[in-house]
Coordinates of C-alpha atoms and ligand atoms in Angstrom, one line a residue:
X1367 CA -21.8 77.6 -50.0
X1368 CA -18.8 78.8 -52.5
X1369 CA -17.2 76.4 -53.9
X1370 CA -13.6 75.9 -54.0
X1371 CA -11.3 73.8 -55.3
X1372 CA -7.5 73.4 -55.6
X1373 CA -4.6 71.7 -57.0
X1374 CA -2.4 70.6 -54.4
X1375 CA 1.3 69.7 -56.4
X1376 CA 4.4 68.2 -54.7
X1377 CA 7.4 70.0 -55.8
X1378 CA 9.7 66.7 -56.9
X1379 CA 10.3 67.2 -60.4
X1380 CA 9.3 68.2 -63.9
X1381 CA 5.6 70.0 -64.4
X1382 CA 3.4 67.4 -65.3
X1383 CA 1.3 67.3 -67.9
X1384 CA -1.2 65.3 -65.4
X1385 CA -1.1 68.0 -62.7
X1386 CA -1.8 70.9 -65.7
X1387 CA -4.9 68.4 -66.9
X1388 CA -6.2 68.3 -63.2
X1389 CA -5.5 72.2 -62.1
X1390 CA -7.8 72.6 -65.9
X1391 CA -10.6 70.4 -64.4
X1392 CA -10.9 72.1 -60.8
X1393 CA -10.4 75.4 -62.3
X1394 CA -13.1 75.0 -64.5
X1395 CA -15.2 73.5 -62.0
X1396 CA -14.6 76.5 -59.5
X1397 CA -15.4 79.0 -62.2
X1398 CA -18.7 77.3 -63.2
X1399 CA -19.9 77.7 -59.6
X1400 CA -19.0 81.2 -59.1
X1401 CA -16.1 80.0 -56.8
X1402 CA -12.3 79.7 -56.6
X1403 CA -9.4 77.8 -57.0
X1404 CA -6.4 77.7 -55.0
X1405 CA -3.2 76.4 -55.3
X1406 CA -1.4 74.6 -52.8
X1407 CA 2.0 73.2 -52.6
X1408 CA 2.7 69.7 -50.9
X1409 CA 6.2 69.7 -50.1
X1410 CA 6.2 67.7 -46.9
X1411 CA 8.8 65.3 -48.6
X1412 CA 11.6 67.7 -47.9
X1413 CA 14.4 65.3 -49.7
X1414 CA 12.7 65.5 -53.0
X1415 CA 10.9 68.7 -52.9
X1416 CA 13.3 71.6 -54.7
X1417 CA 11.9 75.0 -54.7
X1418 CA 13.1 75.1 -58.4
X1419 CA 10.6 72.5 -59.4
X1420 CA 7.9 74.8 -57.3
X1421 CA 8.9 77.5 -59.9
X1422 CA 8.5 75.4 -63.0
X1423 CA 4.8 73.8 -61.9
X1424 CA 3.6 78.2 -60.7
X1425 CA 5.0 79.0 -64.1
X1426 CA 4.1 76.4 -66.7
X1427 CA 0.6 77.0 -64.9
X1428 CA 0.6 80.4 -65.5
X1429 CA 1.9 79.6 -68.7
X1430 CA -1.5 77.7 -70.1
X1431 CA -3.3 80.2 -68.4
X1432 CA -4.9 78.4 -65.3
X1433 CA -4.3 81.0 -62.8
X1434 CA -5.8 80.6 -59.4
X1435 CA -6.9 82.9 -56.7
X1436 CA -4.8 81.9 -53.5
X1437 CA -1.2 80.5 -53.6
X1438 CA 2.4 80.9 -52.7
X1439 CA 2.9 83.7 -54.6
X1440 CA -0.6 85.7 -54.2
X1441 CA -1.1 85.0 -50.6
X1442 CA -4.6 84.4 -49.7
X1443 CA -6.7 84.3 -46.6
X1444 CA -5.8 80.9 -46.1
X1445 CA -2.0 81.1 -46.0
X1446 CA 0.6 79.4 -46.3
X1447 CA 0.0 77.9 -48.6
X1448 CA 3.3 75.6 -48.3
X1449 CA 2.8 73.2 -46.2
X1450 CA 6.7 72.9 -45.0
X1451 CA 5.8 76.4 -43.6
X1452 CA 2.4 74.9 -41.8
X1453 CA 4.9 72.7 -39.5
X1454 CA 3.0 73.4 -36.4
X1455 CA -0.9 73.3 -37.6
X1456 CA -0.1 69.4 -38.4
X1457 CA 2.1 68.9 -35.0
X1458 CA -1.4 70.3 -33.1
X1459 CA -3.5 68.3 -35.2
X1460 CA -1.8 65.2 -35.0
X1461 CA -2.2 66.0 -30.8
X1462 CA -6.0 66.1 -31.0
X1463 CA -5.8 62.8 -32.5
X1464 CA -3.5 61.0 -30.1
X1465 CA -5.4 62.9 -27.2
X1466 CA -9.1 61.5 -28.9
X1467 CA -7.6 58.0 -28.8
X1468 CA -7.5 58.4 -32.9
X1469 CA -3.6 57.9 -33.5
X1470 CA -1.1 55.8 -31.6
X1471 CA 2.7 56.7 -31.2
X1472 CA 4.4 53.2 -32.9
X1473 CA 7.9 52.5 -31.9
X1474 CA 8.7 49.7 -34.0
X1475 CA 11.6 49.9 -35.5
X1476 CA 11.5 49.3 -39.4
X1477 CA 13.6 45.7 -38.8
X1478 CA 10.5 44.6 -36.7
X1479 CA 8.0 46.3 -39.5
X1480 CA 9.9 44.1 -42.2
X1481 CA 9.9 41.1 -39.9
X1482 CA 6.0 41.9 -39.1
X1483 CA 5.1 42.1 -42.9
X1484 CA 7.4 38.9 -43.8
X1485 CA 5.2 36.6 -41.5
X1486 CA 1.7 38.1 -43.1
X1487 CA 3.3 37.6 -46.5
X1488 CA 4.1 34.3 -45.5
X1489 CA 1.1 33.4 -44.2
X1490 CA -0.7 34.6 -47.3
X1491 CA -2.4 37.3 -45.5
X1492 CA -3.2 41.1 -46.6
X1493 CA 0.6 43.0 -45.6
X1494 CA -1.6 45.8 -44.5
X1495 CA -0.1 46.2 -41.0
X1496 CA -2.9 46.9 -38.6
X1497 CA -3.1 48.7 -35.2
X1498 CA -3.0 45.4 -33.3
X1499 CA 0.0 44.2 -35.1
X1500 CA 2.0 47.0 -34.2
X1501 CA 0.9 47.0 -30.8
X1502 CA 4.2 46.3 -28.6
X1503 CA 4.0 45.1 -25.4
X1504 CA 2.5 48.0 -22.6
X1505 CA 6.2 47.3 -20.6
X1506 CA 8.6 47.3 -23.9
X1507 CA 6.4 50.2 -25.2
X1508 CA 7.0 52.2 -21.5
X1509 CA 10.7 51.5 -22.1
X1510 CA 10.8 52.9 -25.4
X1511 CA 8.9 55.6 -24.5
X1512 CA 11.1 56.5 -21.7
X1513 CA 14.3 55.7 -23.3
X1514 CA 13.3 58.4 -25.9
X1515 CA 13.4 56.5 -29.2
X1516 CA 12.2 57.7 -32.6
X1517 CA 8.8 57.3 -33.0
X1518 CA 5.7 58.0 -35.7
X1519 CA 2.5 58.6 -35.2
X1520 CA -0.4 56.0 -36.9
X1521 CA -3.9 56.1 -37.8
X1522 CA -6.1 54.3 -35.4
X1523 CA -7.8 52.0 -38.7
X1524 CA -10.9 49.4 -38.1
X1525 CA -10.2 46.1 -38.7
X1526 CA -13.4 44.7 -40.5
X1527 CA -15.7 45.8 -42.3
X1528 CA -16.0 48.0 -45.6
X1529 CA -15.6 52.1 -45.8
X1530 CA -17.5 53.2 -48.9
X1531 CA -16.6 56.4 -50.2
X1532 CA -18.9 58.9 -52.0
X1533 CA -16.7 59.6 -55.6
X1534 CA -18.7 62.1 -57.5
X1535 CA -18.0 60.0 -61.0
X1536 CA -17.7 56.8 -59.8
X1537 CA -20.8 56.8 -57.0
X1538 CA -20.1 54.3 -54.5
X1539 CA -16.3 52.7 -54.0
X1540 CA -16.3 49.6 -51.4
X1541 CA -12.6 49.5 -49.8
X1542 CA -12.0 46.5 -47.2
X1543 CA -10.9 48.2 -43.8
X1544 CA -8.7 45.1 -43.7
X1545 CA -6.7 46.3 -47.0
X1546 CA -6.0 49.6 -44.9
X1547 CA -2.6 50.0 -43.3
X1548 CA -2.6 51.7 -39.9
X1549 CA -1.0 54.9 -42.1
X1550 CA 1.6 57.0 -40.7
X1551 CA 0.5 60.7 -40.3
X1552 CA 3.7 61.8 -38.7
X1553 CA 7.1 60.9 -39.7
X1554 CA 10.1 60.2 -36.6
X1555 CA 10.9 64.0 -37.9
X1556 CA 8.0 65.5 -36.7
X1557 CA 7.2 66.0 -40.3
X1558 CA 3.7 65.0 -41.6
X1559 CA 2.6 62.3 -44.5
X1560 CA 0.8 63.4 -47.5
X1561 CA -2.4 62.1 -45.8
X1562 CA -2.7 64.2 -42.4
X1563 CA -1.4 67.4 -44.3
X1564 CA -3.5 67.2 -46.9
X1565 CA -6.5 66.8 -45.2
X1566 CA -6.1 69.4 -42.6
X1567 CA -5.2 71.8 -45.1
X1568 CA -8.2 70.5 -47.6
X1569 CA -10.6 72.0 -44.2
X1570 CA -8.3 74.8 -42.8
X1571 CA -8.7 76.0 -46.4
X1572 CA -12.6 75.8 -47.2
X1573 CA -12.3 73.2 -49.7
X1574 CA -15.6 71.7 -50.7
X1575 CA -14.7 69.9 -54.0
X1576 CA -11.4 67.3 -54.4
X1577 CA -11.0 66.8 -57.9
X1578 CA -7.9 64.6 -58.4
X1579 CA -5.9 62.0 -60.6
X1580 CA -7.4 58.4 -59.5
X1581 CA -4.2 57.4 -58.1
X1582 CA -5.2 59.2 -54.9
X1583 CA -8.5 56.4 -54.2
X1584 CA -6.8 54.1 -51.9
X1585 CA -6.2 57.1 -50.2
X1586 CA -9.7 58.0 -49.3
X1587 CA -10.4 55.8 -46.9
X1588 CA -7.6 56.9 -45.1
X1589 CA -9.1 60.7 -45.6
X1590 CA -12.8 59.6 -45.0
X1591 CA -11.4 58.2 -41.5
X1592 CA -9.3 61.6 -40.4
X1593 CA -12.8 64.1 -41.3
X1594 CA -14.4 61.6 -39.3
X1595 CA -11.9 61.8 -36.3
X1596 CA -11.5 65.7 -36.6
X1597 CA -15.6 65.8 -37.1
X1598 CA -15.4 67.9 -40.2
X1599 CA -17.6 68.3 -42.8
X1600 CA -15.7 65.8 -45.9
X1601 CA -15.3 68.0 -49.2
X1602 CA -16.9 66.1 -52.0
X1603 CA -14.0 63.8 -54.0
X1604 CA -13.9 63.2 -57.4
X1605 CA -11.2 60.7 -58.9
X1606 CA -10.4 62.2 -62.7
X1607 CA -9.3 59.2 -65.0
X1608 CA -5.7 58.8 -65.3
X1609 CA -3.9 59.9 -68.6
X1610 CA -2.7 57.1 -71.2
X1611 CA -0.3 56.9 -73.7
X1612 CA -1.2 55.7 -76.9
X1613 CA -0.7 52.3 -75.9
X1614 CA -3.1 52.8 -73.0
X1615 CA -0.7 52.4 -70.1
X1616 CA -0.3 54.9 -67.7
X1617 CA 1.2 58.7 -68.8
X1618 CA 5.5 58.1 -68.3
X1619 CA 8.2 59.9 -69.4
X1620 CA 9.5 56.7 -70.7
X1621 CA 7.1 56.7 -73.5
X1622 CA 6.1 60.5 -73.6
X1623 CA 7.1 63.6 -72.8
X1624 CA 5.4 64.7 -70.1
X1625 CA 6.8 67.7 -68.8
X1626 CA 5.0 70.6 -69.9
X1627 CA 8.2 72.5 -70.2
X1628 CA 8.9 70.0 -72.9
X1629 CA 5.4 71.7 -75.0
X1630 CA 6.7 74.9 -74.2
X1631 CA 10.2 74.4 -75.8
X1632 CA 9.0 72.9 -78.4
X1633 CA 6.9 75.9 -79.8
X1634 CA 3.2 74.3 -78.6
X1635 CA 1.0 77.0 -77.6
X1636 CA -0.5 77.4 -74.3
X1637 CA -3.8 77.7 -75.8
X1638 CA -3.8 74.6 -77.8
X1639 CA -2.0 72.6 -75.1
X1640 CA -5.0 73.5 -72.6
X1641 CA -7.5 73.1 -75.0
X1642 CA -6.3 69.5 -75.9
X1643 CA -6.2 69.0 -71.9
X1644 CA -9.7 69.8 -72.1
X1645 CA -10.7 67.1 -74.4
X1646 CA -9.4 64.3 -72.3
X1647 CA -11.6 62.6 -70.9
X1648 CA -14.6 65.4 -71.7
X1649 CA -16.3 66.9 -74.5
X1650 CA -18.1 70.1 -75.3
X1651 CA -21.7 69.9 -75.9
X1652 CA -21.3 70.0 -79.6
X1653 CA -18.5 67.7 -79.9
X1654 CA -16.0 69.7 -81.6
X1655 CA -12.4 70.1 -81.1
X1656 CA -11.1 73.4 -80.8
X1657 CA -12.9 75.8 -77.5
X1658 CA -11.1 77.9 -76.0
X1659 CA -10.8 77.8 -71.7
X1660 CA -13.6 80.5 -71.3
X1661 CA -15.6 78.6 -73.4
X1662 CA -14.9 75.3 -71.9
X1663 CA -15.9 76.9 -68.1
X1664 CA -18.9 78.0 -69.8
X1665 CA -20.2 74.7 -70.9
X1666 CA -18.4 73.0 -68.1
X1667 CA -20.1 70.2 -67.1
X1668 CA -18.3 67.5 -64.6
X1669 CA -20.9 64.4 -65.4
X1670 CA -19.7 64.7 -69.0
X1671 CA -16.2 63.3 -67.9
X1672 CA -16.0 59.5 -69.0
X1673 CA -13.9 57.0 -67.4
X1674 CA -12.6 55.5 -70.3
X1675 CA -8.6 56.2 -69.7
X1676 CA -8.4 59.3 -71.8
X1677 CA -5.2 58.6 -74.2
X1678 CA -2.8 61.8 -74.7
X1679 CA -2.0 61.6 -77.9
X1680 CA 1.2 63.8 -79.4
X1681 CA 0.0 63.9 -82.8
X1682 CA -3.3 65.1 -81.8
X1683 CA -1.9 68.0 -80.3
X1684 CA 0.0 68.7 -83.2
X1685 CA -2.7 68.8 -85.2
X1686 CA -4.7 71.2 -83.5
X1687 CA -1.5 73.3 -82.2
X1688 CA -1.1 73.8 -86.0
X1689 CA -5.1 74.4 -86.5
X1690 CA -4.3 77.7 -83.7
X1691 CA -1.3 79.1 -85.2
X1692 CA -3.1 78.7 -88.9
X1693 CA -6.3 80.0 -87.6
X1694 CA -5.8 82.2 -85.3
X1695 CA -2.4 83.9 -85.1
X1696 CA -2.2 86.4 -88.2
X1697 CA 1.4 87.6 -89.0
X1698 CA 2.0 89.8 -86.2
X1699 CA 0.3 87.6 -83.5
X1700 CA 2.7 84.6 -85.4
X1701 CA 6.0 86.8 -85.2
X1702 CA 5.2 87.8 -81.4
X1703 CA 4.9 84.0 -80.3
X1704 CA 8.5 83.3 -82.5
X1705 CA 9.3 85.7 -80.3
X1706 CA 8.1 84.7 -77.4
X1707 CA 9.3 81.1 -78.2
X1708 CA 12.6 81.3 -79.0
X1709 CA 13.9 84.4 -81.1
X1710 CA 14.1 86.6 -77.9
X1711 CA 17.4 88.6 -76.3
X1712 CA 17.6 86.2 -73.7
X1713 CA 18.0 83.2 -75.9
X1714 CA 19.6 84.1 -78.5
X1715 CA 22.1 85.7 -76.5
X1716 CA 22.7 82.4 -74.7
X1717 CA 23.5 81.1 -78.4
X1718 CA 25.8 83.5 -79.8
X1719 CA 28.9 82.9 -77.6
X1720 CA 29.0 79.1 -79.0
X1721 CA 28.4 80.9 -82.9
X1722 CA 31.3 83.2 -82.2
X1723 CA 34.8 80.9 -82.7
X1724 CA 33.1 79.4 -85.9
X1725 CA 31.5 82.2 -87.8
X1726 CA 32.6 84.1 -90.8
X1727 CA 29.6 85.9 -92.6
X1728 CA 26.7 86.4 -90.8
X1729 CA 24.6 84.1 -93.3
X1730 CA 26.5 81.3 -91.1
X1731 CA 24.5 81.9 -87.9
X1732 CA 21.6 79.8 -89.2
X1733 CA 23.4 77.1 -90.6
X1734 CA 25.7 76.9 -87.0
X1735 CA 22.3 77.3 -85.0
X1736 CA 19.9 76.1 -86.9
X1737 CA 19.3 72.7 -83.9
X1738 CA 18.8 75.8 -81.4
X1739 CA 15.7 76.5 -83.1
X1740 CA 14.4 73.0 -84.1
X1741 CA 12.7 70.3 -82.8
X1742 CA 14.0 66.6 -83.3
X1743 CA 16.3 66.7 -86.2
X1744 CA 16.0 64.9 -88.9
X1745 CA 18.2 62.0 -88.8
X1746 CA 17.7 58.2 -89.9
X1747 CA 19.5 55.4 -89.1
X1748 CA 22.9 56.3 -91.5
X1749 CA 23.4 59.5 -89.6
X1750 CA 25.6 57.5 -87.4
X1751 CA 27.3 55.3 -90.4
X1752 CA 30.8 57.8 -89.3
X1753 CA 30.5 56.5 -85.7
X1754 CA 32.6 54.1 -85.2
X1755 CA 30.3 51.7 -82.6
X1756 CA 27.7 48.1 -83.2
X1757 CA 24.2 49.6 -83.3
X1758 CA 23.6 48.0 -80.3
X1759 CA 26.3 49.5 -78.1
X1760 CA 24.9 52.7 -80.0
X1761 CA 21.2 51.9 -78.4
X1762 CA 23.0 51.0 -75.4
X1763 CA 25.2 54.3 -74.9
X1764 CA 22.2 56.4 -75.4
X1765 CA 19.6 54.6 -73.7
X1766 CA 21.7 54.6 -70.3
X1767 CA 22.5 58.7 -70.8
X1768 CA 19.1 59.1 -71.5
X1769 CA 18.1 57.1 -67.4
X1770 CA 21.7 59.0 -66.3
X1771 CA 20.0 62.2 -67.7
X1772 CA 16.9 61.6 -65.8
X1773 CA 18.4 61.5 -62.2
X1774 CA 19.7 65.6 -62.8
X1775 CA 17.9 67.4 -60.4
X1776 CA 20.2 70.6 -61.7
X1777 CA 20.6 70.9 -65.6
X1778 CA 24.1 72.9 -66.5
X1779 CA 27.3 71.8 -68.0
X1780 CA 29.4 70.5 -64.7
X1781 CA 26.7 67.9 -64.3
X1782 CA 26.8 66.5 -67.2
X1783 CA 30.2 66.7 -68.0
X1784 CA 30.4 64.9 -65.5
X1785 CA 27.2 62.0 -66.2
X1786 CA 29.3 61.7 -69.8
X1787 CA 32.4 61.3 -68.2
X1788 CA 31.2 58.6 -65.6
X1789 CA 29.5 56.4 -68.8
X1790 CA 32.2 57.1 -71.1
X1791 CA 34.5 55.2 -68.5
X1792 CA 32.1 52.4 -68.4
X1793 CA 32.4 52.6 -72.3
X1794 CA 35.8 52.3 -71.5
X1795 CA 35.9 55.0 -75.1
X1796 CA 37.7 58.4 -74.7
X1797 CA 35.3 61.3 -74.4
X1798 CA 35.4 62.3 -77.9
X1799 CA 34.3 59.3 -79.1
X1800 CA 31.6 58.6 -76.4
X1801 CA 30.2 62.3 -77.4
X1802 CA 30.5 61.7 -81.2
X1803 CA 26.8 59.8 -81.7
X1804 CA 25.1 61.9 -78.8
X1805 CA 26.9 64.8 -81.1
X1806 CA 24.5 63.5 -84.2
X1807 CA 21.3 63.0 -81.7
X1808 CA 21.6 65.9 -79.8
X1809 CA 22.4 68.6 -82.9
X1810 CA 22.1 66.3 -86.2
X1811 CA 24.6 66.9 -87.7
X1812 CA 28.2 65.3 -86.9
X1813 CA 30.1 69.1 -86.6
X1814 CA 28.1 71.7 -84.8
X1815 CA 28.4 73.8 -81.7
X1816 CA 29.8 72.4 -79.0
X1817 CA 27.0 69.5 -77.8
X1818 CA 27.7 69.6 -74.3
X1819 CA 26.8 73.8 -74.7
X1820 CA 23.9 72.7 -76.6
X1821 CA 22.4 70.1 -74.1
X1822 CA 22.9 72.8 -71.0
X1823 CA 21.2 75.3 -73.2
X1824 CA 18.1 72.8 -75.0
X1825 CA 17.6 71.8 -71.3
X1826 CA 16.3 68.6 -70.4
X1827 CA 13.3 67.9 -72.1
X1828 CA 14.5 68.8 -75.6
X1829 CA 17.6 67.3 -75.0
X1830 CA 16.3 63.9 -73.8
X1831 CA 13.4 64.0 -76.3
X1832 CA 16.2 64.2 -79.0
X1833 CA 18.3 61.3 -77.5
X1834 CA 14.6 59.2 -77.4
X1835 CA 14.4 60.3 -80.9
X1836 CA 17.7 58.8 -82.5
X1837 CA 17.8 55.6 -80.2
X1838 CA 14.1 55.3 -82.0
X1839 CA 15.8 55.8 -85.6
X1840 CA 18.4 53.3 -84.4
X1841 CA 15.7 50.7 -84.3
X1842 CA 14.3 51.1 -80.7
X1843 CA 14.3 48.9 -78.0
X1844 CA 12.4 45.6 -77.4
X1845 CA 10.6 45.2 -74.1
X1846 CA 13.5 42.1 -73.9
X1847 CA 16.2 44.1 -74.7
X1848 CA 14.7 47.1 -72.3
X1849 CA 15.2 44.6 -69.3
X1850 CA 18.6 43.4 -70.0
X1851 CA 19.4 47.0 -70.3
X1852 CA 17.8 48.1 -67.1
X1853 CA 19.8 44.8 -65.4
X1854 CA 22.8 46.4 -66.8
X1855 CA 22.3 50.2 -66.0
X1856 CA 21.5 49.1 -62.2
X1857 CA 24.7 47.6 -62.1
X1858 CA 26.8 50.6 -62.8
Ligands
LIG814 N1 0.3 66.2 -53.4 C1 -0.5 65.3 -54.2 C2 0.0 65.2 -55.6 O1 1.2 65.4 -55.7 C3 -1.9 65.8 -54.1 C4 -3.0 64.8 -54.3 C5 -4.4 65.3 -54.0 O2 -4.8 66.1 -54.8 O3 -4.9 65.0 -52.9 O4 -0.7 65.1 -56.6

C-alpha cells in the first residue's frame, strides 16, 4: 500500500498557522512511508471561499517549504482537486445513498427545524435532530415533493448505541449515536457539506492516512457511517492536538497572530517557522531544538506526538528564528533574505511614491520609512500624551478598528477609508482627529507618511498586529471591559 496523505484547506481567510502545522505532520508522515501528499482545497462554502485566500494558503505553503505532490496548481491523477469543480461526483454520490436507503431528502423548512430543536431543548433532551424527528408526514412529504420545494439531503444516523472510532493517537473514541445529528450532505443548492465532500474525495483520491486538527472528531462518526454506506475501505484517522496560546486556550487571532503571512512580513524565516511547527506537540529523538524538515521526516515518528495541547509560543520562535539567521545565514545568505524580506524592487517601489512630497536629501528616506521596514514600533503609553482623547475612548477607538479591520476580505485604501470613515462618525471626531492615535500605532511616530498609505501597503497582519500592540501599551483590555466593548461594537 502507498501511503498518502493530504491537507484539505477551505479557502475563507488568512493562512493558518494551524493548517501549516498539520500540512508539516502529513507531509512528514507521507515522506517517512515512501508516499505522498496531496493538497486539496475545500471550498464547498462558496460565500466565504475567495480564490485570493486559496492563493495565500498554496503560497505561504510553498513558502515554509511543504510542497506536495498533487494539487490545484500541479494537477495530479486525481484531479480536481477543487471540490467546487467536483460538483457532479458529490451529486452522483449523494444518489447512491438515497437509492441504498442511506440518505433521506428532508423538507422541513428551517422555521420547523427551530421549532423541532426548541421542544428537545425544552424537554432537556440532546438537540441532535434525528431521522425520525424530521420525518414529515408520507402525504405532507408527497406534497412537498410534488410542489417542488427546496430540499437537502440527510444522513440516515442510528439512533442508539455507540460508534467507536479507531484514532491512531487516541486508540478508541466512544461517541453516542444519539449525540449525532441526521447531518446534511447536500445543501437546497445542490451543493455538498464538508462531510459528504470530504469523504468521497478522501477515497476517490487514495487516501489512506487522515491526519487532522482534533476539531474534526465529532465528525468521524459521521465519516465512519458514509465509508460504511459507500463500502469503502476507511483511511486511518488521526486527530493532531490543537494549538494553544500561551494561556492554553485555543490558537485565535484575538490573542495571536496567526496568519502565517503575519511571520512572513515580519522577517521570520521559513525554516525556523517550520521547524518551531515541528516541535509542537513532538520531539526529535534527542530532544533538541533546532532540525531542519529533512531531518524531522527522517526521524519522523507519529507515536512520539503527545496530546498535551502544544502551546505556540511567539517568543519561542523568536528565539530560535534568531538562532537561524545567527547560525546559519553568513552575510550574503543574510543580505539575500533582507532582500527577499523587504528591500526588494517591488516593495520599495511601493514606498517611494509616499517618500517623494516630503524628501529633501536622500539621508531622509530612512528616517520617512523607517516603520516600512520595522516591526511593532516602539511606543509606550505617552506616545499618545499629543492626542487629544480619555485613554479609554483611546482603547475603545482602536479596539473596534482593530474587529472593523478583521471583517476586510479586500485590503486597499477605498476600504478602509471607508471602515475609518464609518467609526470616525460613530466617534462623532472629524477624520483627522480619529486618524491622529492610529497615526502613532500604525507608524510611531505622530508625522509620517500618510497612515492610510502605510496600512494598505503593511497589509493586514502587520497593520493589525501594530494596532494590538499600542492598545496593549495603552494598558490592555480586561476580559470585563472586552465584553462591554464587544456589547458596544455589535451595536454599531
Ligand atoms: N476543510 C477542512 C478544514 O478546513 C478539512 C478538515 C479535514 O482535514 O478533514 O480544515
Amino acid at each position: 500500500m502507498t501511503v498518502r496523505t493530504r491537507i484539505a484547506p477551505s479557502p475563507t481567510g488568512d493562512p493558518h498557522v494551524g493548517t501549516a502545522y498539520i500540512a508539516l505532520f502529513n507531509l512528514c508522515f507521507a515522506r517517512l512511508h515512501g508516499g505522498q501528499f496531496i493538497l486539496r482545497i475545500e471550498d464547498t462554502d462558496r460565500q466565504r471561499s475567495t480564490a485570493e485566500s486559496e492563493k495565500m494558503i498554496l503560497d505561504s505553503l510553498r513558502w515554509l517549504g511543504l510542497d506536495w505532490d498533487e494539487g490545484p496548481d500541479i494537477g495530479g491523477p486525481h484531479g480536481p482537486y477543487r471540490q467546487s469543480e467536483r460538483g457532479s461526483i458529490y451529486a452522483q454520490h449523494a444518489e447512491r445513498l438515497l437509492e441504498g436507503g442511506h440518505a433521506f431528502k428532508c423538507y422541513r423548512t428551517s422555521e420547523e427545524l427551530d421549532a423541532l430543536r426548541e421542544e428537545r431543548r425544552a424537554a432537556g433532551l440532546h438537540l441532535a435532530l434525528k431521522p425520525h424527528d424530521l420525518a414529515l408526514d408520507p402525504d405532507e412529504q408527497r406534497r412537498r415533493e410534488a410542489a417542488g420545494y427546496p430540499y437537502v439531503i440527510r444522513l440516515q444516523v442510528p439512533s442508539e448505541g455507540v460508534c467507536v472510532v479507531q484514532d491512531m493517537l487516541r486508540g478508541q473514541i466512544e461517541v453516542d449515536w444519539a449525540q449525532v445529528d441526521a447531518q446534511i450532505l447536500m445543501k437546497s443548492d445542490g451543493m455538498p457539506t464538508y462531510h459528504l465532500a470530504n469523504v468521497v474525495d478522501d477515497h476517490l483520491m487514495g487516501i489512506t492516512h487522515v491526519l487532522r486538527g482534533e476539531e474534526w472528531i465529532n465528525s468521524a462518526p459521521k465519516h465512519q457511517l458514509l465509508y460504511e454506506y459507500f463500502g469503502w475501505p476507511m483511511p486511518e484517522l488521526c486527530h493532531m492536538p490543537l494549538l494553544r496560546n500561551p494561556d492554553k486556550s485555543k490558537l485565535s487571532k484575538r490573542k495571536n497572530p496567526t496568519s502565517i503571512n503575519y511571520y512572513r512580513r515580519m522577517g521570520f524565516l521559513p525554516q525556523a517557522v517550520t521547524n518551531y511547527l515541528g516541535r509542537m506537540g513532538w520531539s526529535m529523538p534527542d530532544e533538541r531544538e533546532k532540525f531542519s524538515l529533512d531531518e524531522m521526516m527522517a526521524h519522523f515518528d507519529l507515536q512520539r506526538v503527545s496530546l498535551g495541547g502544544p502551546v505556540f509560543d511567539l517568543d519561542k520562535l523568536s528565539w530560535l528564528n534568531g538562532v537561524y539567521i545567527r547560525e546559519d545565514l553568513d552575510d550574503a545568505a543574510l543580505l539575500g533574505a533582507l532582500r527577499e524580506w523587504a528591500f526588494n524592487e517591488a516593495y520599495v517601489g511601493q514606498i517611494l511614491p509616499q517618500i517623494r512630497p516630503r524628501i529633501t536629501t536622500l539621508s531622509d528616506a530612512m528616517p520617512l520609512a523607517g516603520h516600512f521596514f520595522a516591526g511593532l514600533p516602539e511606543i509606550d503609553e505617552r506616545s499618545f500624551d499629543g492626542v487629544d482623547l480619555e485613554r479609554e475612548t483611546l482603547v475603545t477607538l482602536l479596539q473596534f478598528l482593530v474587529w472593523r479591520l478583521e471583517t476586510l476580505t479586500s485590503w486597499e485604501k477605498g476600504a478602509l477609508l471607508e471602515q475609518v470613515k464609518l467609526l470616525a462618525e460613530h466617534f462623532e471626531l472629524k477624520m483627522k482627529a480619529f486618524l491622529a492615535p492610529v497615526f502613532i500605532a500604525v507608524t510611531g511616530s505622530s508625522h509620517s507618511t500618510s497612515v492610510l498609505d502605510a496600512m494598505a501597503i503593511l497589509g493586514s497582519d502587520v497593520t493589525r498586529a501594530r494596532l494590538r500592540h499600542a492598545i496593549e501599551v495603552l494598558g490592555g483590555v480586561s476580559k470585563k471591559q472586552a465584553k462591554r466593548l464587544e456589547k458596544q461594537y455589535r451595536e454599531l
